[in-house]
Short mmCIF file of C-alpha atoms and ligand atoms in Angstrom, two decimals:
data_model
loop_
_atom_site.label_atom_id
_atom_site.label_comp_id
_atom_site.label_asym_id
_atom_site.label_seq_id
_atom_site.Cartn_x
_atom_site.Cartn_y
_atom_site.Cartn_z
CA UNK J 606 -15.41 35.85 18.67
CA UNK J 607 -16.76 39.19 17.80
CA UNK J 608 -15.41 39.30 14.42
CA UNK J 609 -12.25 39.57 16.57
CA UNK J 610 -12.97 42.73 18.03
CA UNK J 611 -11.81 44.32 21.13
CA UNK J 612 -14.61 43.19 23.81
CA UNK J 613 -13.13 45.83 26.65
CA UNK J 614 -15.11 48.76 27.27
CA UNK J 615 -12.69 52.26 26.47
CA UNK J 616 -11.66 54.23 29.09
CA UNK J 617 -13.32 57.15 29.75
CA UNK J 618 -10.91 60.11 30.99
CA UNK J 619 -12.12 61.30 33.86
CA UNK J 620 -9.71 64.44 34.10
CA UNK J 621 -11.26 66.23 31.64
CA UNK J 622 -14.05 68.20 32.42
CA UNK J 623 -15.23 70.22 29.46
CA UNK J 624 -17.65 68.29 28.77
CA UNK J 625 -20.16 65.59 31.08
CA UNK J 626 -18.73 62.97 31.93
CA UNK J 627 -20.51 59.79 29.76
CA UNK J 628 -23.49 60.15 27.22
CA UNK J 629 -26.31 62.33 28.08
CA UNK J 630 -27.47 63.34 24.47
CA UNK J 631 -27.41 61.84 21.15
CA UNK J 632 -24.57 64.43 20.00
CA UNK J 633 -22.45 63.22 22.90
CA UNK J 634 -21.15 59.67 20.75
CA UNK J 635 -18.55 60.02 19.03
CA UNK J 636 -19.14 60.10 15.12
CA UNK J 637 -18.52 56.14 14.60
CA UNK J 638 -20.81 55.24 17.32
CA UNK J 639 -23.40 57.49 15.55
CA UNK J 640 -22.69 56.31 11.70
CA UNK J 641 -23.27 52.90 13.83
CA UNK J 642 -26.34 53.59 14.55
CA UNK J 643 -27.44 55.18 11.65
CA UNK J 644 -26.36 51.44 9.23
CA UNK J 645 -28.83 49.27 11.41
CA UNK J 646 -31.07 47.62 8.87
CA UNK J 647 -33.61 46.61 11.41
CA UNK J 648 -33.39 42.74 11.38
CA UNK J 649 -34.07 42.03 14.11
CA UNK J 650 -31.72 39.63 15.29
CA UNK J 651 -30.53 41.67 18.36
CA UNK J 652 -34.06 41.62 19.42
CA UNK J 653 -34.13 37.89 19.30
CA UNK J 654 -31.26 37.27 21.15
CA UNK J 655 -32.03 39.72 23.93
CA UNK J 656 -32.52 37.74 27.13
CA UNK J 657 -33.68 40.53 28.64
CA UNK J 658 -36.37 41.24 25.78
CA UNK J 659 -37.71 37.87 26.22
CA UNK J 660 -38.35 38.36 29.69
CA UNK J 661 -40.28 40.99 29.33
CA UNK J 662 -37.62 43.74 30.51
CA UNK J 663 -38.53 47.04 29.15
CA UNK J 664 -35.26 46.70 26.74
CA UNK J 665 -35.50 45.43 22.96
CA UNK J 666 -31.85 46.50 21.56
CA UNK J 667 -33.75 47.07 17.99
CA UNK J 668 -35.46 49.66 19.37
CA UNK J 669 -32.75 51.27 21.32
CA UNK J 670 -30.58 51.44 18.29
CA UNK J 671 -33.48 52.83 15.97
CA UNK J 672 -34.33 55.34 19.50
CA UNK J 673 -30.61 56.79 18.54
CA UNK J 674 -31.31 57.45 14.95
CA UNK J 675 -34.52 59.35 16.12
CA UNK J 676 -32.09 61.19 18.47
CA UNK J 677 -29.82 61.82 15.92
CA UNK J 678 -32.27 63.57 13.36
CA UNK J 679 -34.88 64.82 15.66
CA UNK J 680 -38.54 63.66 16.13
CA UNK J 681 -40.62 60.89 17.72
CA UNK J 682 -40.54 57.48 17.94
CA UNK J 683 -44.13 56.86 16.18
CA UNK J 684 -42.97 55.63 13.19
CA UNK J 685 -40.92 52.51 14.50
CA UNK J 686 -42.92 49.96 12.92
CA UNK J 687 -40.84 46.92 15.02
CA UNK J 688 -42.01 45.30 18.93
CA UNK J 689 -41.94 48.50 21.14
CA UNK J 690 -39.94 48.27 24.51
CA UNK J 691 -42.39 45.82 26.52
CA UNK J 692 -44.68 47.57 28.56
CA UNK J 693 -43.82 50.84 26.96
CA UNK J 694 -46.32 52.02 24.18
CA UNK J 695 -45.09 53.26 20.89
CA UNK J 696 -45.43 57.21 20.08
CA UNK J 697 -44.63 58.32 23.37
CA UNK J 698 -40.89 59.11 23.23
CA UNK J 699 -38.84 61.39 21.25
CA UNK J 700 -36.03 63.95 21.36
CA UNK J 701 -33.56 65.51 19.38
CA UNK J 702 -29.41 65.65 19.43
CA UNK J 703 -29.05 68.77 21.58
CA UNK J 704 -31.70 66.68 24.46
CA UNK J 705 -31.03 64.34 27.21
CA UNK J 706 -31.76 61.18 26.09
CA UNK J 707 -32.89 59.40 29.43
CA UNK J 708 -36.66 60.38 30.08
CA UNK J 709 -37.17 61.81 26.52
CA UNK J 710 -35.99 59.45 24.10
CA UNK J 711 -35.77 56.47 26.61
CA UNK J 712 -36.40 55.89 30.20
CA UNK J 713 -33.61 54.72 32.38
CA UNK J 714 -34.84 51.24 33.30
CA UNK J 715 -34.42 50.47 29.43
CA UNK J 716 -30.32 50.92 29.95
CA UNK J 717 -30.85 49.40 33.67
CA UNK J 718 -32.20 46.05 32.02
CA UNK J 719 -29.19 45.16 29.73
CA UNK J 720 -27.32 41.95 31.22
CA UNK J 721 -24.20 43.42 29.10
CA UNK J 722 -24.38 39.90 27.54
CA UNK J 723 -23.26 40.73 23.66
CA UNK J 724 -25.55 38.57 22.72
CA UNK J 725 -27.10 41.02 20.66
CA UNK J 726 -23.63 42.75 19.28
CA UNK J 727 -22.48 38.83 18.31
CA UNK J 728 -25.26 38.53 15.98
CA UNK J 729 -25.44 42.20 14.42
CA UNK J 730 -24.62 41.83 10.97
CA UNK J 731 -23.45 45.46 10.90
CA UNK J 732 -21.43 45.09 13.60
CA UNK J 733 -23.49 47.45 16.03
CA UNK J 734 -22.22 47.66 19.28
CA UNK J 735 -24.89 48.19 21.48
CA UNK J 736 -23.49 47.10 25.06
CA UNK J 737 -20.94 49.93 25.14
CA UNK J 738 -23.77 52.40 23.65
CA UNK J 739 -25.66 51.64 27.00
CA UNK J 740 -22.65 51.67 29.62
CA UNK J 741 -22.06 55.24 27.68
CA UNK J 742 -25.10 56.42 28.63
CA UNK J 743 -25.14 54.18 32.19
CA UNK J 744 -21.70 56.20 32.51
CA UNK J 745 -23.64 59.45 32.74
CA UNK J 746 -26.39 58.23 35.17
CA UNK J 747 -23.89 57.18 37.48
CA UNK J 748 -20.93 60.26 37.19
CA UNK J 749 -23.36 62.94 36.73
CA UNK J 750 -26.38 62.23 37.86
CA UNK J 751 -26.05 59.44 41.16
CA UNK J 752 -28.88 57.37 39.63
CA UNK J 753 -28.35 54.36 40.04
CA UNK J 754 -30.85 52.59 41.01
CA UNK J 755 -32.24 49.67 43.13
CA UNK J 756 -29.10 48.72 45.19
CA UNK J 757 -27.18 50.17 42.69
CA UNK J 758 -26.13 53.30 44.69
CA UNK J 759 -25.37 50.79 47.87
CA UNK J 760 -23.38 48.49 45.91
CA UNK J 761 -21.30 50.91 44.74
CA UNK J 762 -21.15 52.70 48.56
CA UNK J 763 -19.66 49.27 49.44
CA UNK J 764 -16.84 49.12 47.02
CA UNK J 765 -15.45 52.29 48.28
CA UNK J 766 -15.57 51.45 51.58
CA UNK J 767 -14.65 48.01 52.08
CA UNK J 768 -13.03 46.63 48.36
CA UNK J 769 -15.99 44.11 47.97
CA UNK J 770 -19.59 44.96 46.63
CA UNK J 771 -21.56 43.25 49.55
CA UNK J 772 -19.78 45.19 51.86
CA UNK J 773 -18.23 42.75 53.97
CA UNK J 774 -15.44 43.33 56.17
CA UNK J 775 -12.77 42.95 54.33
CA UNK J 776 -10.33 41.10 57.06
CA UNK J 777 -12.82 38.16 56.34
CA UNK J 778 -11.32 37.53 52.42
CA UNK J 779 -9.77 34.54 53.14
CA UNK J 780 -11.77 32.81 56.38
CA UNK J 781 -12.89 30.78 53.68
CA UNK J 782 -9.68 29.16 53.22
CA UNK J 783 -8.71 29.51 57.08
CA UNK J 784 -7.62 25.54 57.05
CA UNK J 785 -6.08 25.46 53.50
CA UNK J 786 -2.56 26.58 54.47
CA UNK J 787 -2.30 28.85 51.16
CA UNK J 788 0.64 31.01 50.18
CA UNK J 789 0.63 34.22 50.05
CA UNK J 790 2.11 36.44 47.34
CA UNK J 791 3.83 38.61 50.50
CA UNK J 792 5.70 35.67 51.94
CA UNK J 793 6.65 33.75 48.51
CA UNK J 794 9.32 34.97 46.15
CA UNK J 795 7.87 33.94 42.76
CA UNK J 796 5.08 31.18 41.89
CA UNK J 797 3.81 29.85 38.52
CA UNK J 798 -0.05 30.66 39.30
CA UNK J 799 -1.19 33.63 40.73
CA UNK J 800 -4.79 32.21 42.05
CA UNK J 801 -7.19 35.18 41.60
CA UNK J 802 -10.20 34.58 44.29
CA UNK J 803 -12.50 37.26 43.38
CA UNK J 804 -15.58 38.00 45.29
CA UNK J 805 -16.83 34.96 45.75
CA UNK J 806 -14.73 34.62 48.64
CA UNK J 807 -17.42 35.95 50.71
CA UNK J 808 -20.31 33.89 49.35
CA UNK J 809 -20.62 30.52 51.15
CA UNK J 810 -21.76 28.80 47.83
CA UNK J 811 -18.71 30.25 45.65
CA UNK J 812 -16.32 28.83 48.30
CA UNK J 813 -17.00 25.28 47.80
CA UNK J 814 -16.01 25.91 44.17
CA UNK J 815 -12.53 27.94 45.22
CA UNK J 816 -12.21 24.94 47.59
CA UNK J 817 -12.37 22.65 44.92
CA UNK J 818 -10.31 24.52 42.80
CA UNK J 819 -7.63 24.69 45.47
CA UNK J 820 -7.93 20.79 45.71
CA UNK J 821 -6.89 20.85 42.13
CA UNK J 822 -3.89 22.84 42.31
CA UNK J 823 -2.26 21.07 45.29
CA UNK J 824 -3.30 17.44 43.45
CA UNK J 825 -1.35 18.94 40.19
CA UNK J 826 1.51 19.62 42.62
CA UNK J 827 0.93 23.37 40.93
CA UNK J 828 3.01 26.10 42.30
CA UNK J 829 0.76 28.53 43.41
CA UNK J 830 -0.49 31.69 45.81
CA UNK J 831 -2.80 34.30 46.35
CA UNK J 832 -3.10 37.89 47.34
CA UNK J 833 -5.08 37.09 50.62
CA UNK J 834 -6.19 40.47 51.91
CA UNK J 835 -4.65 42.53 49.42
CA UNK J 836 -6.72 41.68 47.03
CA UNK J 837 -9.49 43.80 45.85
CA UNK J 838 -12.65 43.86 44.10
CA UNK J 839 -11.26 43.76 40.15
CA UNK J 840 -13.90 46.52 39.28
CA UNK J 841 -16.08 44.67 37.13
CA UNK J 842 -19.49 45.52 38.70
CA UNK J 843 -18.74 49.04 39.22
CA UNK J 844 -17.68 49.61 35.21
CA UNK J 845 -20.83 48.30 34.14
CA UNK J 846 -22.86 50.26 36.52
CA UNK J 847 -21.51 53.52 34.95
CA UNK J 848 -18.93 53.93 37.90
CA UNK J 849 -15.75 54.37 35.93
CA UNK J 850 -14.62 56.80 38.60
CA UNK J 851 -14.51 53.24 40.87
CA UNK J 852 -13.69 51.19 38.80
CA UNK J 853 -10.60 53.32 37.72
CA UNK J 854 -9.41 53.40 41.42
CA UNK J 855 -9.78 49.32 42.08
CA UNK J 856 -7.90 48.69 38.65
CA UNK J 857 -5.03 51.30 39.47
CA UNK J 858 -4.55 49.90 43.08
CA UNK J 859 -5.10 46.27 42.06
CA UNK J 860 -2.53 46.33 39.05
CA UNK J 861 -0.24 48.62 41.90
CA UNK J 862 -0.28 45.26 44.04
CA UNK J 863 0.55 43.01 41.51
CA UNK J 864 2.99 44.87 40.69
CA UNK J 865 4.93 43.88 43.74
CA UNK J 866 5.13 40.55 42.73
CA UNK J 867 6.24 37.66 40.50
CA UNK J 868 4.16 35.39 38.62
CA UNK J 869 3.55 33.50 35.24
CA UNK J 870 0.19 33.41 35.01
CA UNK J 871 -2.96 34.73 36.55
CA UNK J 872 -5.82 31.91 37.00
CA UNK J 873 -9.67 32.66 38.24
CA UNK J 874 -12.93 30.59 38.28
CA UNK J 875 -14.96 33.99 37.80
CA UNK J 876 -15.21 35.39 34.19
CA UNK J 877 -15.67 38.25 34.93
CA UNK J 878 -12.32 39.03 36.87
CA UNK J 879 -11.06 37.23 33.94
CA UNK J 880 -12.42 39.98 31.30
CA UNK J 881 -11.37 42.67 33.39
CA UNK J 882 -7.65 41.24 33.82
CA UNK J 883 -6.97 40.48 30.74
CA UNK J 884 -9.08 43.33 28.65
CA UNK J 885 -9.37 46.13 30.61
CA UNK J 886 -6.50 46.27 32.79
CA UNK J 887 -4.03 46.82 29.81
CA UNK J 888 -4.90 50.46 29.66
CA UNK J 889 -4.09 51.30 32.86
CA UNK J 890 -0.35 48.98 32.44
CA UNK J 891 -1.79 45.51 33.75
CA UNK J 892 -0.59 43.52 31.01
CA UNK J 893 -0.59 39.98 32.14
CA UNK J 894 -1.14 36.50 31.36
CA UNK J 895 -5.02 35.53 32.60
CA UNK J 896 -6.29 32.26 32.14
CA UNK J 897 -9.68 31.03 33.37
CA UNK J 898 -9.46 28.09 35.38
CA UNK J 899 -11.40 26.12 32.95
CA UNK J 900 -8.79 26.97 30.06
CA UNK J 901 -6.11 25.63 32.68
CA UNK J 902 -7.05 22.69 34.11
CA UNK J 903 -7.90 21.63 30.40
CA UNK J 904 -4.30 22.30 29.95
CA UNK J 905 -3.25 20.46 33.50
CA UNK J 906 -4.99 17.56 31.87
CA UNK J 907 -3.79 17.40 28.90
CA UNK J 908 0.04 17.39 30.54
CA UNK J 909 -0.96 14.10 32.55
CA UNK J 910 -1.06 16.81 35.65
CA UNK J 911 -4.14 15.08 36.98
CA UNK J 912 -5.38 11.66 37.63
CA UNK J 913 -9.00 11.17 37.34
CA UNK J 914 -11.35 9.00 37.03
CA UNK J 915 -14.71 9.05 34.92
CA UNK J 916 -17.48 10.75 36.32
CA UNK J 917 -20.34 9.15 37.31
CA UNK J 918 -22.68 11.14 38.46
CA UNK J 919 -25.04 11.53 35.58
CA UNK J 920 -25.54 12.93 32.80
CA UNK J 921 -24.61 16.78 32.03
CA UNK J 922 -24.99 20.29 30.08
CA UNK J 923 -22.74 22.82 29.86
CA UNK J 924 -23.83 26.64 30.43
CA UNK J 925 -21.56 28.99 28.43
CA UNK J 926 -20.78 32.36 30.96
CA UNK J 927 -21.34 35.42 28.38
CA UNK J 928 -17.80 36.74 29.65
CA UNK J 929 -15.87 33.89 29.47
CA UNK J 930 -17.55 32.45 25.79
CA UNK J 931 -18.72 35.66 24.17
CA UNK J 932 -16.57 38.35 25.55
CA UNK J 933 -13.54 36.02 25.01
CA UNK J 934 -13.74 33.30 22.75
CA UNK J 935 -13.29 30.24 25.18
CA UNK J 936 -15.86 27.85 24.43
CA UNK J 937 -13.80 24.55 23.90
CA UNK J 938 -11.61 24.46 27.19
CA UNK J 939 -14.40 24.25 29.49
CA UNK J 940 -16.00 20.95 26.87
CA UNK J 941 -12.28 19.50 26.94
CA UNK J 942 -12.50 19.41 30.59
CA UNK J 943 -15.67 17.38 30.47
CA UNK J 944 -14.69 15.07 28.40
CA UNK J 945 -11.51 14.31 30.14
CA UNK J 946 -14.01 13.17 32.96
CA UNK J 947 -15.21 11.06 30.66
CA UNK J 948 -18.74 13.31 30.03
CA UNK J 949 -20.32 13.63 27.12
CA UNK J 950 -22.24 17.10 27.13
CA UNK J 951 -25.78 17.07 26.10
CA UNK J 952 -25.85 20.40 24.41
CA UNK J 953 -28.59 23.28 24.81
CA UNK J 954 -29.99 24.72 21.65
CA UNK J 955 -28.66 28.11 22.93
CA UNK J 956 -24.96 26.74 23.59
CA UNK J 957 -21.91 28.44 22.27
CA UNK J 958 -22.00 31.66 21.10
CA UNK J 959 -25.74 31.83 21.09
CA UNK J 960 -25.82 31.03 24.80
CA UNK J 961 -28.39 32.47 26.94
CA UNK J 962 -27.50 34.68 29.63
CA UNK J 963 -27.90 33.68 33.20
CA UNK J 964 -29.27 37.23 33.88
CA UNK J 965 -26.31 37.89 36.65
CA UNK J 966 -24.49 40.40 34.47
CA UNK J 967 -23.18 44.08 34.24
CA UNK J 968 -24.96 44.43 37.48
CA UNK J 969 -28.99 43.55 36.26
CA UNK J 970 -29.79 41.63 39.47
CA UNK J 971 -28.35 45.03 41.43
CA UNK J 972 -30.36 47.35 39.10
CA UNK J 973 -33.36 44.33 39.47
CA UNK J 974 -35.66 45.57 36.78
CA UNK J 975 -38.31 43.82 36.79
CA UNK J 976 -39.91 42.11 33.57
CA UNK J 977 -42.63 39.19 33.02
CA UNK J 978 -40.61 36.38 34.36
CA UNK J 979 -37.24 35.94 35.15
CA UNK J 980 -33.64 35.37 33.15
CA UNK J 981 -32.38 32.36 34.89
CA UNK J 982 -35.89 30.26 34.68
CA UNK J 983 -35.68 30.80 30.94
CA UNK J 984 -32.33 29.50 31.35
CA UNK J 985 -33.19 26.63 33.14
CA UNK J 986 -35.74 26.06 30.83
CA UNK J 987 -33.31 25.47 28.17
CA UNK J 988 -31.31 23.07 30.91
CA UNK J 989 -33.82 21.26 31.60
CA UNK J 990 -35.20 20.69 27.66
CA UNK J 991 -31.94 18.95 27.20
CA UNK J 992 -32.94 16.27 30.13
CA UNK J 993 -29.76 16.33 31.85
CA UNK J 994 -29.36 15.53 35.42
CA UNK J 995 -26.45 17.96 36.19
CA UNK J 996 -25.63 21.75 34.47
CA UNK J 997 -21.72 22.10 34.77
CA UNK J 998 -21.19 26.32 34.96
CA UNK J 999 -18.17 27.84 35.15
CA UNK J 1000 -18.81 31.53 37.19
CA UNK J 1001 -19.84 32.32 40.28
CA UNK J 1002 -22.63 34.84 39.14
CA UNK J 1003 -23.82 32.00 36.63
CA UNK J 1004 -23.95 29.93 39.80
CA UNK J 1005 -25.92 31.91 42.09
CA UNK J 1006 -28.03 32.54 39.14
CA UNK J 1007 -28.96 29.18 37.96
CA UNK J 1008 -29.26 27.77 42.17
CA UNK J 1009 -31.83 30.71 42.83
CA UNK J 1010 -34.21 29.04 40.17
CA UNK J 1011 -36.80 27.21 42.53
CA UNK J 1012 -36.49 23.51 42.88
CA UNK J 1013 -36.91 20.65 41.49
CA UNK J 1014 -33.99 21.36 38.54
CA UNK J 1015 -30.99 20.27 37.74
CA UNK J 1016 -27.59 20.05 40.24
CA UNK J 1017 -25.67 23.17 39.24
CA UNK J 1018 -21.61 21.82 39.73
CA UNK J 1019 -18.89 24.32 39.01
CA UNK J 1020 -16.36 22.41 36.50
CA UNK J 1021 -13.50 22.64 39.27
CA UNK J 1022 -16.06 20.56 41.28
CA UNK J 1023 -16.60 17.79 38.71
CA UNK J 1024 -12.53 18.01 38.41
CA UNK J 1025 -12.19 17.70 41.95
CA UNK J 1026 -14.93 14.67 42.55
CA UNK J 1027 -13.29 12.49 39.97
CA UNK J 1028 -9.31 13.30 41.62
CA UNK J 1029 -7.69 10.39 41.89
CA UNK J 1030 -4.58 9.41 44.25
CA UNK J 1031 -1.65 8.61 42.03
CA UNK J 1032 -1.06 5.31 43.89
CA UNK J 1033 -4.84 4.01 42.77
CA UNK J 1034 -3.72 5.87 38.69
CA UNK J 1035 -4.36 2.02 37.62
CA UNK J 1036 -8.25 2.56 37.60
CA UNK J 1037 -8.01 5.96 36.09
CA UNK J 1038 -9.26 7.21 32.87
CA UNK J 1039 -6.31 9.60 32.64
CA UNK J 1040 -5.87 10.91 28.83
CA UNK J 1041 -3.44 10.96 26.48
CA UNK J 1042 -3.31 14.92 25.66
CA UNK J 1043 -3.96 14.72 22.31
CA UNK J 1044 -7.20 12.91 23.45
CA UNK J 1045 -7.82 16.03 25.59
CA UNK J 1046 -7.72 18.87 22.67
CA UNK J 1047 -9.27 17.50 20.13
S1 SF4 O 1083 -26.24 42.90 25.86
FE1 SF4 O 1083 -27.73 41.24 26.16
S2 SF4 O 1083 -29.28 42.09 27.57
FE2 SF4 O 1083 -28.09 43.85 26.75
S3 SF4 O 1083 -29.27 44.54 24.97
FE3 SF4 O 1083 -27.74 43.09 24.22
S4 SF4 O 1083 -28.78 41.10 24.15
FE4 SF4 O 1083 -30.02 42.48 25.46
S1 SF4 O 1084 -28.96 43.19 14.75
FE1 SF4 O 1084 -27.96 45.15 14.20
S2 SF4 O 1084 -28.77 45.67 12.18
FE2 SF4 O 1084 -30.14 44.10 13.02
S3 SF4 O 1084 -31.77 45.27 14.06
FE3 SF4 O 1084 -30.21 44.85 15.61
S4 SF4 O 1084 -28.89 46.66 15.58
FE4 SF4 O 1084 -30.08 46.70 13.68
#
């Protein structure tokens, strides 16, 4: 996955102020950014695999990257001969490398539409990387100028004040799980898992798949806790929004808390903790084992951990998150899963590492710029195309996404769900379809 390039965004130091903090003009990127730029041969694949382009989002990542080279030498935009950003004319943007680039060379919805879904740096054959080019200049926004818009601004309010972006109180983290009888990493001296909730805690949808996912555990006899109310937003939303100040302070006081505490392994069902975790974390000294928890119940099943039986609930597709497939390279745990349950995924054109985005990343539906028609129905336009009756996801943003698409479509099941349907006691293992693990990887 990405040519095996880091997929973290760098960290941006925010003690030094000589200079603003982020991008705010073309001579603010560093020199390889900028020689970047400047080897883009204008093919146009970006462009194609833009979700956002193809709704009709004023973003086209072409553009954006030939808007730098402008930047970089001086002059208009008139002579970009390519699909202009949609709804904004050709000709009337320009600027040079001494000018702020936001409302000269580009408007700030352009940067506001990008899902951060790589899709565009994946297929770059000069290895352009565009999504950290935008968060640069998303950095500066945020930092310098407090623009961020839609709920942006109250979002980011939120995580300061009460750890979770839809400000909830944050003595209601675990009410989900108020009859589960969890551990917690206070009261237990050292556990194999460390479950990671995230913020789907507070989302009434998201707990049925942490439910699940806690069935799972206990039926693999898994030793296992959580944080409970000491965990904390991981910081993803707020890095992508340009908040690194935020973001900074969750990661230091997260990676503070774990440090307290023994564990092998830390295992989510959102992607996007999981990126953080494992990628981003690291600079700050968080260096731990992170596994999604598609990667391990593919490996509970392949140890004979779980008895299940086949599915039989219809026929499914399988919606690759960006930041668990793209960002990290984990396309084949979530398909071993399936087929452990016996499924046989119809596959979407756009499956893999040409997935299309759900439209629920690096903050778009906070920043909710509008275009023609929306991310997800595209989406679910490529779900439905491959007549399945269910769409098995694997993140809670993915989720939300993909169930705020107007009926009739598709059942949207989390894969812990399917997992957790097809459990079987041990005493009934006779009618299960429980696989030898070799079965299970290949
Ligand atoms: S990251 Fe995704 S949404 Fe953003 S410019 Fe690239 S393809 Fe478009
Ligand atoms: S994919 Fe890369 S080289 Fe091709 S147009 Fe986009 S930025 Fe330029």
């Amino acid at each position: 996955f990405g040519g095996g390039r880091s997929t973290g965004l760098k960290a941006l130091d925010l003690t030094d102020r000589s200079a603003p903090l982020g991008v705010e003009k073309p001579k603010d990127f560093t020199w390889n950014q900028l020689l970047g730029f400047d080897a883009c041969v204008q093919c146009g694949k970006c462009e194609a695999a833009c979700p956002a382009f193809a709704a009709g989002q004023p973003l086209n990542p072409k553009k954006l990257i030939q808007d730098m080279v402008v930047g970089l030498a001086g002059g208009t935009d008139a002579h970009f001969a390519g699909s202009p950003y949609p709804g904004k004319p050709i000709g009337e943007h320009g600027g040079n490398p001494y000018q702020p680039i936001v409302n000269g060379l580009v408007d700030a919805e352009t940067l506001w539409s990008c899902t951060t879904c790589r899709a565009c740096v994946e297929e770059c054959p000069m290895m352009i990387e565009h999504v950290d080019a935008i968060i640069d200049m998303r950095r500066f926004l945020t930092l310098e100028k407090g623009a961020t818009p839609n709920n942006g601004a109250q979002v980011l309010d939120n995580l300061i004040a009460t750890d979770n972006p839809g400000g909830f109180a944050p003595g209601g983290r675990m009410n989900w799980a108020a009859d589960l009888n969890l551990n917690v990493m206070r009261d237990t001296p050292s556990v194999d898992v460390l479950f990671w909730v995230g913020d789907g805690a507070f989302d009434m949808r998201n707990q049925r798949t942490l439910r699940a996912f806690v069935k799972v555990l206990k039926a693999a006899k898994v030793s296992f806790a959580v944080l409970g109310l000491e965990e904390r937003d991981s910081g993803d939303v707020a890095r992508r929004l340009g908040d690194e100040a935020t973001f900074q302070a969750l990661a230091k006081r997260n990676i503070q808390t774990l440090a307290q505490y023994r564990f092998k392994r830390i295992v989510t069902c959102d992607p996007h903790s999981f990126h953080v975790l494992k990628n981003e974390y690291p600079a700050f000294g968080g260096e731990y084992l992170v596994q999604h928890h598609s990667t391990y119940m593919a490996e509970l099943l392949a140890a004979g951990q779980l008895n299940v039986s086949a599915d039989t609930g219809g026929s499914v597709t399988y919606h690759d998150p960006c930041y668990l497939g793209r960002y990290n390279g984990e396309y084949e745990a979530p398909r071993a899963v399936l087929r452990a349950l016996g499924i046989e995924v119809k596959e979407m054109q756009r499956s893999g590492f040409r997935s299309r985005c759900c439209g629920g990343g690096g903050g778009a539906p906070i920043t909710d710029i509008p275009g023609k028609q929306r991310i997800p129905d595209m989406r679910m336009d490529d779900i439905r195309e491959t007549g399945a009756e269910r769409v098995a996801v694997g993140c809670p943003q993915c989720t939300a996404m993909l169930e705020g698409v107007v009926e009739p479509r598709p059942l949207i099941k989390d894969i812990a769900e399917l997992v957790a349907d097809a459990l079987v006691e041990p005493a009934a293992s006779a009618k299960t379809t429980q696989r030898a693990p070799e079965e299970v990887i290949a």
